[in-house]
Amino acid sequence: MSKCSVLRLRNNLSDSSKRVISRNWRNIFFALFLAIASSSFVDMFSRVAALEYDAPSFSAAILCQWDCGWYSSIVADGYHRNPVAHAKGDAANWAFFPAFPLFARAVVFTTGVSAQFALVLTSKLFLFLSLWAFLALVEKELGADAKMAAGLVVAFNPYIIYAHAGYTETLYFFLTTLSFLFLHARRFILAGMVGALLSATRLVGIFFLVPYLLYSSRFLREKNLQSYVPAFLLGIFLVPLGLGLYMAYLHSHVGDALAFKNVQVAWGRSVENPFDTLIAGLSVSGWERFFALSALASLAMSIWLVVQRRLDYAFFLVIVTLIPLSTGLWSMPRYIFWQMPFLFGMVIIFMKIRLLGGLYLVLSGGVGAVVVVSWALGKNFVI
């Protein structure tokens, strides 16, 4: 290769690197702007609830309610040894997976803030990271024109309160997005490592194995497959590691590796046929029908993703919809609206029908405001 060719190649690589760095910085600043705007939105309507509807004054304690309280107990005192909560004394914090409180515990250690404030801060931090990762994924798979829609559907999610209330939603969303980013880049070990964190965040995280294996069918016939096999197999074994370590800890701590599942009876949850649950919800009125419609929308989105040939997203979305649906309808909307494949499918739709995207954002903002005010007032239908 001539000296001129080497210089030309070096310049081309340099220009390419500069474009990548510039694009990443733009995504970072856009994600930061959206995260701040989203936080301001929640803060504003929390204060409206306090001023107009006699809700308690805005504070971390107002944001950190319900499940956040359970996570706070883990951050402050660790996992219970015996059930101690609820009227029957049959509830314990084993149902809440360890990754999120561990990150919050690190915030407490480095800043000295309270457990509640650390959880709220951690969820906000992961909102920023979720936005950055989702922008990167959408830009890679749908193009730069889709980034605006992608950022807005996350930052002004109708259930955006969960990005600011000390819940796992943003951590789960970030890890899901990052897992798929690494998987599609064939960075199998990194995908497996992030998948391990995902399975330590929520039980459904272990089902990242399904798209992981499904994606492999895309390159099984490639001549250089052999070079991927060791990393691919290692990634497979890494994904369940988070759940496995938590089960080992529970076995050592309380003598029951499945304590996270068995304690669910304290919340009246048991495993049923998810389709029976869905049909029952659609046949009644009130919030249960709305919850059922949310699950139905997710299943419909899965079909749309199949039509768009996004099979790995579609199968993952079906699984992470049916599993919580099998234990009841409660909380279905927040489960659905914080599933990355669901929002990814929405972005595809909005890029095809831009007017629909604008109408959705107006509706989403209105619903989000109602949910924030209801949260501040302690209405449990938003849980």
mmCIF file of C-alpha atoms in Angstrom:
data_model
loop_
_atom_site.group_PDB
_atom_site.id
_atom_site.type_symbol
_atom_site.label_atom_id
_atom_site.label_comp_id
_atom_site.label_asym_id
_atom_site.label_seq_id
_atom_site.Cartn_x
_atom_site.Cartn_y
_atom_site.Cartn_z
ATOM 1 C CA MET A 1 0.000 0.000 0.000
ATOM 2 C CA SER A 2 1.387 3.387 -1.000
ATOM 3 C CA LYS A 3 2.044 6.189 1.449
ATOM 4 C CA CYS A 4 -0.775 8.235 -0.123
ATOM 5 C CA SER A 5 -3.207 5.350 0.336
ATOM 6 C CA VAL A 6 -2.251 4.992 3.995
ATOM 7 C CA LEU A 7 -2.721 8.713 4.589
ATOM 8 C CA ARG A 8 -6.066 8.667 2.786
ATOM 9 C CA LEU A 9 -7.242 5.699 4.878
ATOM 10 C CA ARG A 10 -6.081 7.413 8.076
ATOM 11 C CA ASN A 11 -7.940 10.603 7.153
ATOM 12 C CA ASN A 12 -11.095 8.646 6.343
ATOM 13 C CA LEU A 13 -10.930 6.844 9.683
ATOM 14 C CA SER A 14 -10.288 10.134 11.453
ATOM 15 C CA ASP A 15 -13.295 11.761 9.768
ATOM 16 C CA SER A 16 -15.466 8.765 10.611
ATOM 17 C CA SER A 17 -14.376 8.841 14.258
ATOM 18 C CA LYS A 18 -15.094 12.554 14.463
ATOM 19 C CA ARG A 19 -18.609 12.009 13.110
ATOM 20 C CA VAL A 20 -19.263 9.243 15.642
ATOM 21 C CA ILE A 21 -17.993 11.367 18.536
ATOM 22 C CA SER A 22 -20.005 14.371 17.366
ATOM 23 C CA ARG A 23 -23.142 12.249 17.050
ATOM 24 C CA ASN A 24 -22.643 10.783 20.524
ATOM 25 C CA TRP A 25 -22.236 14.224 22.061
ATOM 26 C CA ARG A 26 -25.409 15.432 20.359
ATOM 27 C CA ASN A 27 -27.267 12.442 21.751
ATOM 28 C CA ILE A 28 -25.886 13.090 25.233
ATOM 29 C CA PHE A 29 -26.932 16.749 25.233
ATOM 30 C CA PHE A 30 -30.358 15.939 23.782
ATOM 31 C CA ALA A 31 -30.873 13.203 26.391
ATOM 32 C CA LEU A 32 -29.830 15.581 29.178
ATOM 33 C CA PHE A 33 -32.197 18.280 27.911
ATOM 34 C CA LEU A 34 -35.110 15.820 27.753
ATOM 35 C CA ALA A 35 -34.334 14.396 31.208
ATOM 36 C CA ILE A 36 -34.364 17.898 32.725
ATOM 37 C CA ALA A 37 -37.585 18.785 30.873
ATOM 38 C CA SER A 38 -39.211 15.564 32.064
ATOM 39 C CA SER A 39 -38.150 16.194 35.665
ATOM 40 C CA SER A 40 -39.487 19.761 35.476
ATOM 41 C CA PHE A 41 -42.802 18.432 34.160
ATOM 42 C CA VAL A 42 -43.171 16.060 37.125
ATOM 43 C CA ASP A 43 -42.044 18.683 39.639
ATOM 44 C CA MET A 44 -44.519 21.245 38.267
ATOM 45 C CA PHE A 45 -47.566 18.993 38.453
ATOM 46 C CA SER A 46 -46.537 17.652 41.862
ATOM 47 C CA ARG A 47 -46.575 21.243 43.103
ATOM 48 C CA VAL A 48 -49.931 21.824 41.393
ATOM 49 C CA ALA A 49 -51.296 18.886 43.387
ATOM 50 C CA ALA A 50 -49.973 20.461 46.594
ATOM 51 C CA LEU A 51 -51.317 23.942 45.819
ATOM 52 C CA GLU A 52 -54.695 23.080 44.327
ATOM 53 C CA TYR A 53 -55.661 19.690 45.743
ATOM 54 C CA ASP A 54 -54.164 19.723 49.239
ATOM 55 C CA ALA A 55 -51.574 17.077 48.474
ATOM 56 C CA PRO A 56 -48.558 17.009 50.806
ATOM 57 C CA SER A 57 -45.771 19.448 49.977
ATOM 58 C CA PHE A 58 -43.487 18.356 47.175
ATOM 59 C CA SER A 59 -40.522 16.320 48.438
ATOM 60 C CA ALA A 60 -38.617 13.101 47.858
ATOM 61 C CA ALA A 61 -41.026 11.443 50.300
ATOM 62 C CA ILE A 62 -43.958 12.309 48.009
ATOM 63 C CA LEU A 63 -42.169 10.791 45.033
ATOM 64 C CA CYS A 64 -40.939 7.744 46.964
ATOM 65 C CA GLN A 65 -44.179 5.865 47.665
ATOM 66 C CA TRP A 66 -45.419 2.260 47.576
ATOM 67 C CA ASP A 67 -42.726 0.040 46.006
ATOM 68 C CA CYS A 68 -40.130 2.750 46.544
ATOM 69 C CA GLY A 69 -40.728 2.317 50.273
ATOM 70 C CA TRP A 70 -39.830 -1.359 49.973
ATOM 71 C CA TYR A 71 -36.672 -0.526 48.055
ATOM 72 C CA SER A 72 -35.868 2.053 50.710
ATOM 73 C CA SER A 73 -35.992 -0.665 53.369
ATOM 74 C CA ILE A 74 -33.470 -2.696 51.355
ATOM 75 C CA VAL A 75 -31.143 0.280 50.897
ATOM 76 C CA ALA A 76 -31.300 1.174 54.591
ATOM 77 C CA ASP A 77 -31.365 -2.228 56.304
ATOM 78 C CA GLY A 78 -30.937 -4.973 53.715
ATOM 79 C CA TYR A 79 -33.299 -7.857 53.082
ATOM 80 C CA HIS A 80 -35.620 -9.092 55.811
ATOM 81 C CA ARG A 81 -34.917 -12.407 57.472
ATOM 82 C CA ASN A 82 -38.593 -13.036 58.160
ATOM 83 C CA PRO A 83 -41.898 -11.613 56.894
ATOM 84 C CA VAL A 84 -42.798 -8.590 59.003
ATOM 85 C CA ALA A 85 -45.110 -6.307 57.036
ATOM 86 C CA HIS A 86 -48.823 -6.021 56.182
ATOM 87 C CA ALA A 87 -51.649 -6.688 58.605
ATOM 88 C CA LYS A 88 -51.021 -10.435 58.548
ATOM 89 C CA GLY A 89 -47.269 -10.062 58.921
ATOM 90 C CA ASP A 90 -46.762 -12.117 55.759
ATOM 91 C CA ALA A 91 -44.922 -9.586 53.560
ATOM 92 C CA ALA A 92 -41.181 -9.132 53.124
ATOM 93 C CA ASN A 93 -38.967 -7.206 50.752
ATOM 94 C CA TRP A 94 -37.733 -10.374 49.028
ATOM 95 C CA ALA A 95 -40.080 -9.676 46.093
ATOM 96 C CA PHE A 96 -37.905 -6.714 45.096
ATOM 97 C CA PHE A 97 -34.804 -7.610 43.112
ATOM 98 C CA PRO A 98 -31.397 -6.302 44.212
ATOM 99 C CA ALA A 99 -29.848 -4.404 41.278
ATOM 100 C CA PHE A 100 -31.782 -1.157 41.717
ATOM 101 C CA PRO A 101 -31.330 -0.840 45.512
ATOM 102 C CA LEU A 102 -27.636 -1.674 45.090
ATOM 103 C CA PHE A 103 -27.196 1.273 42.730
ATOM 104 C CA ALA A 104 -29.128 3.478 45.169
ATOM 105 C CA ARG A 105 -26.980 2.209 48.028
ATOM 106 C CA ALA A 106 -23.922 3.372 46.087
ATOM 107 C CA VAL A 107 -25.507 6.838 45.859
ATOM 108 C CA VAL A 108 -26.064 6.846 49.636
ATOM 109 C CA PHE A 109 -22.455 5.782 50.208
ATOM 110 C CA THR A 110 -20.997 8.488 47.956
ATOM 111 C CA THR A 111 -23.303 11.383 48.879
ATOM 112 C CA GLY A 112 -24.680 10.618 52.342
ATOM 113 C CA VAL A 113 -28.278 11.394 51.303
ATOM 114 C CA SER A 114 -31.285 9.488 52.659
ATOM 115 C CA ALA A 115 -32.358 6.176 51.148
ATOM 116 C CA GLN A 116 -35.534 7.740 49.742
ATOM 117 C CA PHE A 117 -33.690 10.592 48.081
ATOM 118 C CA ALA A 118 -31.051 8.209 46.728
ATOM 119 C CA LEU A 119 -33.719 6.045 45.094
ATOM 120 C CA VAL A 120 -35.375 9.053 43.459
ATOM 121 C CA LEU A 121 -31.994 10.348 42.290
ATOM 122 C CA THR A 122 -31.040 6.921 40.936
ATOM 123 C CA SER A 123 -34.229 6.618 38.912
ATOM 124 C CA LYS A 124 -33.645 10.100 37.451
ATOM 125 C CA LEU A 125 -30.056 9.223 36.560
ATOM 126 C CA PHE A 126 -31.204 6.123 34.725
ATOM 127 C CA LEU A 127 -33.830 8.159 32.879
ATOM 128 C CA PHE A 128 -30.979 10.151 31.352
ATOM 129 C CA LEU A 129 -29.101 6.953 30.507
ATOM 130 C CA SER A 130 -32.285 5.393 29.106
ATOM 131 C CA LEU A 131 -32.790 8.369 26.822
ATOM 132 C CA TRP A 132 -29.184 8.269 25.645
ATOM 133 C CA ALA A 133 -29.283 4.512 24.955
ATOM 134 C CA PHE A 134 -32.675 4.631 23.231
ATOM 135 C CA LEU A 135 -31.568 7.520 21.016
ATOM 136 C CA ALA A 136 -28.491 5.517 20.014
ATOM 137 C CA LEU A 137 -30.524 2.390 19.264
ATOM 138 C CA VAL A 138 -33.194 4.212 17.273
ATOM 139 C CA GLU A 139 -30.614 6.180 15.298
ATOM 140 C CA LYS A 140 -28.807 2.963 14.435
ATOM 141 C CA GLU A 141 -31.911 1.029 13.409
ATOM 142 C CA LEU A 142 -34.313 3.693 12.098
ATOM 143 C CA GLY A 143 -32.074 6.624 11.233
ATOM 144 C CA ALA A 144 -31.354 10.058 12.686
ATOM 145 C CA ASP A 145 -34.767 11.397 11.638
ATOM 146 C CA ALA A 146 -36.433 9.149 14.230
ATOM 147 C CA LYS A 147 -34.488 10.492 17.214
ATOM 148 C CA MET A 148 -36.891 13.316 18.038
ATOM 149 C CA ALA A 149 -39.857 10.957 18.260
ATOM 150 C CA ALA A 150 -37.770 8.464 20.231
ATOM 151 C CA GLY A 151 -36.713 11.020 22.832
ATOM 152 C CA LEU A 152 -40.198 12.433 23.290
ATOM 153 C CA VAL A 153 -41.988 9.090 23.752
ATOM 154 C CA VAL A 154 -39.603 8.272 26.597
ATOM 155 C CA ALA A 155 -39.299 11.687 28.265
ATOM 156 C CA PHE A 156 -43.059 12.341 28.182
ATOM 157 C CA ASN A 157 -44.283 8.816 28.669
ATOM 158 C CA PRO A 158 -47.843 8.857 30.140
ATOM 159 C CA TYR A 159 -46.379 6.970 33.108
ATOM 160 C CA ILE A 160 -43.357 9.256 33.373
ATOM 161 C CA ILE A 161 -43.864 9.514 37.143
ATOM 162 C CA TYR A 162 -42.058 6.182 37.418
ATOM 163 C CA ALA A 163 -38.895 7.747 36.029
ATOM 164 C CA HIS A 164 -38.791 10.062 39.046
ATOM 165 C CA ALA A 165 -40.331 8.056 41.868
ATOM 166 C CA GLY A 166 -37.648 5.611 42.953
ATOM 167 C CA TYR A 167 -38.894 2.660 40.902
ATOM 168 C CA THR A 168 -36.935 0.228 38.706
ATOM 169 C CA GLU A 169 -38.552 1.318 35.434
ATOM 170 C CA THR A 170 -35.692 3.456 34.130
ATOM 171 C CA LEU A 171 -32.962 0.999 35.147
ATOM 172 C CA TYR A 172 -34.906 -1.831 33.509
ATOM 173 C CA PHE A 173 -35.479 0.242 30.349
ATOM 174 C CA PHE A 174 -31.819 1.254 30.144
ATOM 175 C CA LEU A 175 -30.531 -2.291 30.595
ATOM 176 C CA THR A 176 -33.025 -3.678 28.075
ATOM 177 C CA THR A 177 -31.994 -1.097 25.486
ATOM 178 C CA LEU A 178 -28.290 -1.593 26.125
ATOM 179 C CA SER A 179 -28.662 -5.385 25.921
ATOM 180 C CA PHE A 180 -30.236 -5.140 22.477
ATOM 181 C CA LEU A 181 -27.654 -2.585 21.340
ATOM 182 C CA PHE A 182 -24.821 -4.956 22.213
ATOM 183 C CA LEU A 183 -26.671 -7.976 20.829
ATOM 184 C CA HIS A 184 -27.281 -6.350 17.453
ATOM 185 C CA ALA A 185 -23.624 -5.271 17.344
ATOM 186 C CA ARG A 186 -22.671 -8.928 18.030
ATOM 187 C CA ARG A 187 -20.939 -7.907 21.244
ATOM 188 C CA PHE A 188 -22.202 -11.076 22.868
ATOM 189 C CA ILE A 189 -20.185 -10.992 26.069
ATOM 190 C CA LEU A 190 -21.234 -7.406 26.770
ATOM 191 C CA ALA A 191 -24.848 -8.301 25.929
ATOM 192 C CA GLY A 192 -24.629 -11.187 28.384
ATOM 193 C CA MET A 193 -23.114 -9.017 31.115
ATOM 194 C CA VAL A 194 -25.843 -6.408 30.765
ATOM 195 C CA GLY A 195 -28.387 -9.237 30.568
ATOM 196 C CA ALA A 196 -27.098 -10.481 33.932
ATOM 197 C CA LEU A 197 -27.850 -7.072 35.446
ATOM 198 C CA LEU A 198 -31.252 -7.188 33.748
ATOM 199 C CA SER A 199 -32.095 -10.528 35.379
ATOM 200 C CA ALA A 200 -31.004 -9.038 38.721
ATOM 201 C CA THR A 201 -33.399 -6.123 38.187
ATOM 202 C CA ARG A 202 -36.607 -8.001 37.382
ATOM 203 C CA LEU A 203 -37.540 -11.634 36.976
ATOM 204 C CA VAL A 204 -38.589 -11.054 33.360
ATOM 205 C CA GLY A 205 -35.042 -9.921 32.621
ATOM 206 C CA ILE A 206 -33.922 -13.520 32.315
ATOM 207 C CA PHE A 207 -36.129 -13.855 29.243
ATOM 208 C CA PHE A 208 -33.684 -11.701 27.333
ATOM 209 C CA LEU A 209 -32.323 -15.149 26.522
ATOM 210 C CA VAL A 210 -35.177 -15.576 24.029
ATOM 211 C CA PRO A 211 -34.232 -12.680 21.697
ATOM 212 C CA TYR A 212 -30.581 -13.530 22.314
ATOM 213 C CA LEU A 213 -31.097 -17.028 20.902
ATOM 214 C CA LEU A 214 -33.518 -15.841 18.238
ATOM 215 C CA TYR A 215 -31.052 -13.297 16.933
ATOM 216 C CA SER A 216 -28.462 -16.039 16.439
ATOM 217 C CA SER A 217 -30.575 -17.476 13.625
ATOM 218 C CA ARG A 218 -29.602 -14.437 11.527
ATOM 219 C CA PHE A 219 -25.986 -15.476 11.209
ATOM 220 C CA LEU A 220 -26.011 -19.276 11.608
ATOM 221 C CA ARG A 221 -25.121 -19.716 7.935
ATOM 222 C CA GLU A 222 -22.249 -17.268 7.886
ATOM 223 C CA LYS A 223 -18.849 -18.690 7.030
ATOM 224 C CA ASN A 224 -17.160 -16.941 9.947
ATOM 225 C CA LEU A 225 -19.669 -18.233 12.507
ATOM 226 C CA GLN A 226 -16.947 -20.185 14.286
ATOM 227 C CA SER A 227 -15.242 -16.994 15.417
ATOM 228 C CA TYR A 228 -18.414 -15.935 17.283
ATOM 229 C CA VAL A 229 -19.186 -19.218 19.036
ATOM 230 C CA PRO A 230 -17.117 -18.824 22.260
ATOM 231 C CA ALA A 231 -18.387 -15.293 22.945
ATOM 232 C CA PHE A 232 -21.930 -16.267 21.979
ATOM 233 C CA LEU A 233 -21.994 -19.239 24.365
ATOM 234 C CA LEU A 234 -20.436 -17.244 27.198
ATOM 235 C CA GLY A 235 -23.089 -14.568 26.740
ATOM 236 C CA ILE A 236 -25.825 -17.192 27.076
ATOM 237 C CA PHE A 237 -24.457 -18.346 30.420
ATOM 238 C CA LEU A 238 -24.007 -14.788 31.688
ATOM 239 C CA VAL A 239 -27.651 -13.688 31.282
ATOM 240 C CA PRO A 240 -29.101 -15.879 34.105
ATOM 241 C CA LEU A 241 -26.225 -15.008 36.434
ATOM 242 C CA GLY A 242 -27.992 -12.066 38.079
ATOM 243 C CA LEU A 243 -31.065 -14.105 38.953
ATOM 244 C CA GLY A 244 -28.925 -17.063 39.994
ATOM 245 C CA LEU A 245 -26.873 -14.992 42.426
ATOM 246 C CA TYR A 246 -30.011 -13.494 43.953
ATOM 247 C CA MET A 247 -31.516 -16.961 44.401
ATOM 248 C CA ALA A 248 -28.297 -18.181 46.018
ATOM 249 C CA TYR A 249 -28.368 -15.202 48.383
ATOM 250 C CA LEU A 250 -32.002 -15.848 49.349
ATOM 251 C CA HIS A 251 -31.241 -19.510 49.969
ATOM 252 C CA SER A 252 -28.403 -18.508 52.292
ATOM 253 C CA HIS A 253 -30.301 -15.630 53.930
ATOM 254 C CA VAL A 254 -33.793 -17.057 54.467
ATOM 255 C CA GLY A 255 -33.517 -20.700 53.388
ATOM 256 C CA ASP A 256 -35.715 -20.315 50.300
ATOM 257 C CA ALA A 257 -34.185 -19.617 46.892
ATOM 258 C CA LEU A 258 -37.662 -18.851 45.519
ATOM 259 C CA ALA A 259 -38.652 -16.484 48.323
ATOM 260 C CA PHE A 260 -39.113 -13.683 45.765
ATOM 261 C CA LYS A 261 -41.918 -15.734 44.195
ATOM 262 C CA ASN A 262 -43.422 -17.355 47.278
ATOM 263 C CA VAL A 263 -43.853 -14.049 49.137
ATOM 264 C CA GLN A 264 -46.148 -12.753 46.368
ATOM 265 C CA VAL A 265 -49.132 -14.247 48.222
ATOM 266 C CA ALA A 266 -48.843 -11.304 50.630
ATOM 267 C CA TRP A 267 -49.997 -9.085 47.753
ATOM 268 C CA GLY A 268 -52.745 -11.496 46.734
ATOM 269 C CA ARG A 269 -50.883 -12.596 43.615
ATOM 270 C CA SER A 270 -50.974 -16.102 42.207
ATOM 271 C CA VAL A 271 -50.172 -17.505 38.786
ATOM 272 C CA GLU A 272 -53.172 -17.832 36.472
ATOM 273 C CA ASN A 273 -53.731 -18.232 32.746
ATOM 274 C CA PRO A 274 -52.836 -14.754 31.384
ATOM 275 C CA PHE A 275 -55.475 -14.958 28.662
ATOM 276 C CA ASP A 276 -58.171 -15.736 31.241
ATOM 277 C CA THR A 277 -56.991 -12.687 33.190
ATOM 278 C CA LEU A 278 -57.122 -10.569 30.038
ATOM 279 C CA ILE A 279 -60.626 -11.706 29.066
ATOM 280 C CA ALA A 280 -61.901 -11.189 32.611
ATOM 281 C CA GLY A 281 -60.501 -7.650 32.646
ATOM 282 C CA LEU A 282 -62.063 -6.764 29.307
ATOM 283 C CA SER A 283 -65.460 -8.012 30.479
ATOM 284 C CA VAL A 284 -65.725 -5.581 33.407
ATOM 285 C CA SER A 285 -65.749 -1.800 33.636
ATOM 286 C CA GLY A 286 -63.508 0.655 35.438
ATOM 287 C CA TRP A 287 -59.756 0.539 35.859
ATOM 288 C CA GLU A 288 -59.474 -3.202 35.308
ATOM 289 C CA ARG A 289 -60.697 -2.771 31.742
ATOM 290 C CA PHE A 290 -58.138 -0.010 31.176
ATOM 291 C CA PHE A 291 -55.393 -2.241 32.562
ATOM 292 C CA ALA A 292 -56.537 -5.072 30.279
ATOM 293 C CA LEU A 293 -56.583 -2.747 27.275
ATOM 294 C CA SER A 294 -52.982 -1.796 28.051
ATOM 295 C CA ALA A 295 -51.980 -5.451 27.907
ATOM 296 C CA LEU A 296 -53.969 -5.902 24.704
ATOM 297 C CA ALA A 297 -52.183 -2.911 23.154
ATOM 298 C CA SER A 298 -48.852 -4.527 23.990
ATOM 299 C CA LEU A 299 -49.839 -7.809 22.344
ATOM 300 C CA ALA A 300 -51.040 -5.867 19.288
ATOM 301 C CA MET A 301 -47.703 -4.050 19.184
ATOM 302 C CA SER A 302 -45.958 -7.421 19.201
ATOM 303 C CA ILE A 303 -47.865 -8.352 16.047
ATOM 304 C CA TRP A 304 -46.886 -5.020 14.486
ATOM 305 C CA LEU A 305 -43.229 -5.722 15.285
ATOM 306 C CA VAL A 306 -43.521 -9.120 13.590
ATOM 307 C CA VAL A 307 -44.930 -7.383 10.501
ATOM 308 C CA GLN A 308 -41.925 -5.046 10.638
ATOM 309 C CA ARG A 309 -39.627 -8.101 10.871
ATOM 310 C CA ARG A 310 -38.407 -7.163 14.339
ATOM 311 C CA LEU A 311 -38.866 -10.686 15.652
ATOM 312 C CA ASP A 312 -36.490 -10.405 18.605
ATOM 313 C CA TYR A 313 -38.331 -7.341 19.910
ATOM 314 C CA ALA A 314 -41.723 -8.930 19.245
ATOM 315 C CA PHE A 315 -41.054 -12.167 21.118
ATOM 316 C CA PHE A 316 -39.494 -10.368 24.061
ATOM 317 C CA LEU A 317 -42.481 -8.018 24.294
ATOM 318 C CA VAL A 318 -44.962 -10.915 24.243
ATOM 319 C CA ILE A 319 -43.126 -12.685 27.060
ATOM 320 C CA VAL A 320 -42.707 -9.636 29.304
ATOM 321 C CA THR A 321 -46.406 -8.852 28.822
ATOM 322 C CA LEU A 322 -47.807 -12.317 29.511
ATOM 323 C CA ILE A 323 -45.713 -13.019 32.611
ATOM 324 C CA PRO A 324 -46.973 -10.085 34.730
ATOM 325 C CA LEU A 325 -50.432 -10.555 33.200
ATOM 326 C CA SER A 326 -50.443 -14.098 34.597
ATOM 327 C CA THR A 327 -50.367 -12.655 38.131
ATOM 328 C CA GLY A 328 -53.081 -10.026 37.629
ATOM 329 C CA LEU A 329 -53.951 -6.791 35.866
ATOM 330 C CA TRP A 330 -52.678 -4.387 38.503
ATOM 331 C CA SER A 331 -49.742 -2.241 37.339
ATOM 332 C CA MET A 332 -50.024 -3.383 33.710
ATOM 333 C CA PRO A 333 -49.917 0.154 32.196
ATOM 334 C CA ARG A 334 -46.571 1.026 33.758
ATOM 335 C CA TYR A 335 -45.156 -2.373 32.819
ATOM 336 C CA ILE A 336 -46.190 -1.812 29.211
ATOM 337 C CA PHE A 337 -45.212 1.829 28.809
ATOM 338 C CA TRP A 338 -41.728 1.107 30.127
ATOM 339 C CA GLN A 339 -41.003 -1.749 27.731
ATOM 340 C CA MET A 340 -38.398 -0.678 25.200
ATOM 341 C CA PRO A 341 -39.807 -2.765 22.297
ATOM 342 C CA PHE A 342 -43.252 -1.219 22.864
ATOM 343 C CA LEU A 343 -41.892 2.318 22.573
ATOM 344 C CA PHE A 344 -39.696 1.278 19.655
ATOM 345 C CA GLY A 345 -42.789 0.059 17.815
ATOM 346 C CA MET A 346 -44.502 3.368 18.563
ATOM 347 C CA VAL A 347 -41.597 5.272 17.027
ATOM 348 C CA ILE A 348 -41.919 3.227 13.826
ATOM 349 C CA ILE A 349 -45.633 4.064 13.655
ATOM 350 C CA PHE A 350 -45.067 7.763 14.310
ATOM 351 C CA MET A 351 -42.407 7.948 11.614
ATOM 352 C CA LYS A 352 -44.934 6.561 9.149
ATOM 353 C CA ILE A 353 -47.868 8.696 10.362
ATOM 354 C CA ARG A 354 -46.394 11.881 11.807
ATOM 355 C CA LEU A 355 -49.754 13.465 12.619
ATOM 356 C CA LEU A 356 -50.550 10.488 14.830
ATOM 357 C CA GLY A 357 -47.291 11.067 16.692
ATOM 358 C CA GLY A 358 -48.228 14.675 17.433
ATOM 359 C CA LEU A 359 -51.690 13.714 18.658
ATOM 360 C CA TYR A 360 -50.212 10.984 20.838
ATOM 361 C CA LEU A 361 -47.764 13.359 22.515
ATOM 362 C CA VAL A 362 -50.567 15.784 23.388
ATOM 363 C CA LEU A 363 -52.624 12.941 24.856
ATOM 364 C CA SER A 364 -49.605 11.448 26.603
ATOM 365 C CA GLY A 365 -48.760 14.776 28.230
ATOM 366 C CA GLY A 366 -52.315 15.146 29.507
ATOM 367 C CA VAL A 367 -52.415 11.623 30.897
ATOM 368 C CA GLY A 368 -48.961 12.086 32.399
ATOM 369 C CA ALA A 369 -50.105 15.231 34.223
ATOM 370 C CA VAL A 370 -53.150 13.420 35.637
ATOM 371 C CA VAL A 371 -50.992 10.494 36.750
ATOM 372 C CA VAL A 372 -48.484 12.794 38.490
ATOM 373 C CA VAL A 373 -51.249 14.668 40.346
ATOM 374 C CA SER A 374 -52.936 11.388 41.285
ATOM 375 C CA TRP A 375 -49.616 10.032 42.534
ATOM 376 C CA ALA A 376 -49.094 13.078 44.748
ATOM 377 C CA LEU A 377 -52.624 12.614 46.118
ATOM 378 C CA GLY A 378 -51.905 8.973 46.960
ATOM 379 C CA LYS A 379 -54.362 7.437 44.478
ATOM 380 C CA ASN A 380 -53.428 3.786 44.188
ATOM 381 C CA PHE A 381 -54.856 3.239 40.696
ATOM 382 C CA VAL A 382 -51.608 4.657 39.289
ATOM 383 C CA ILE A 383 -49.453 2.023 40.995
#
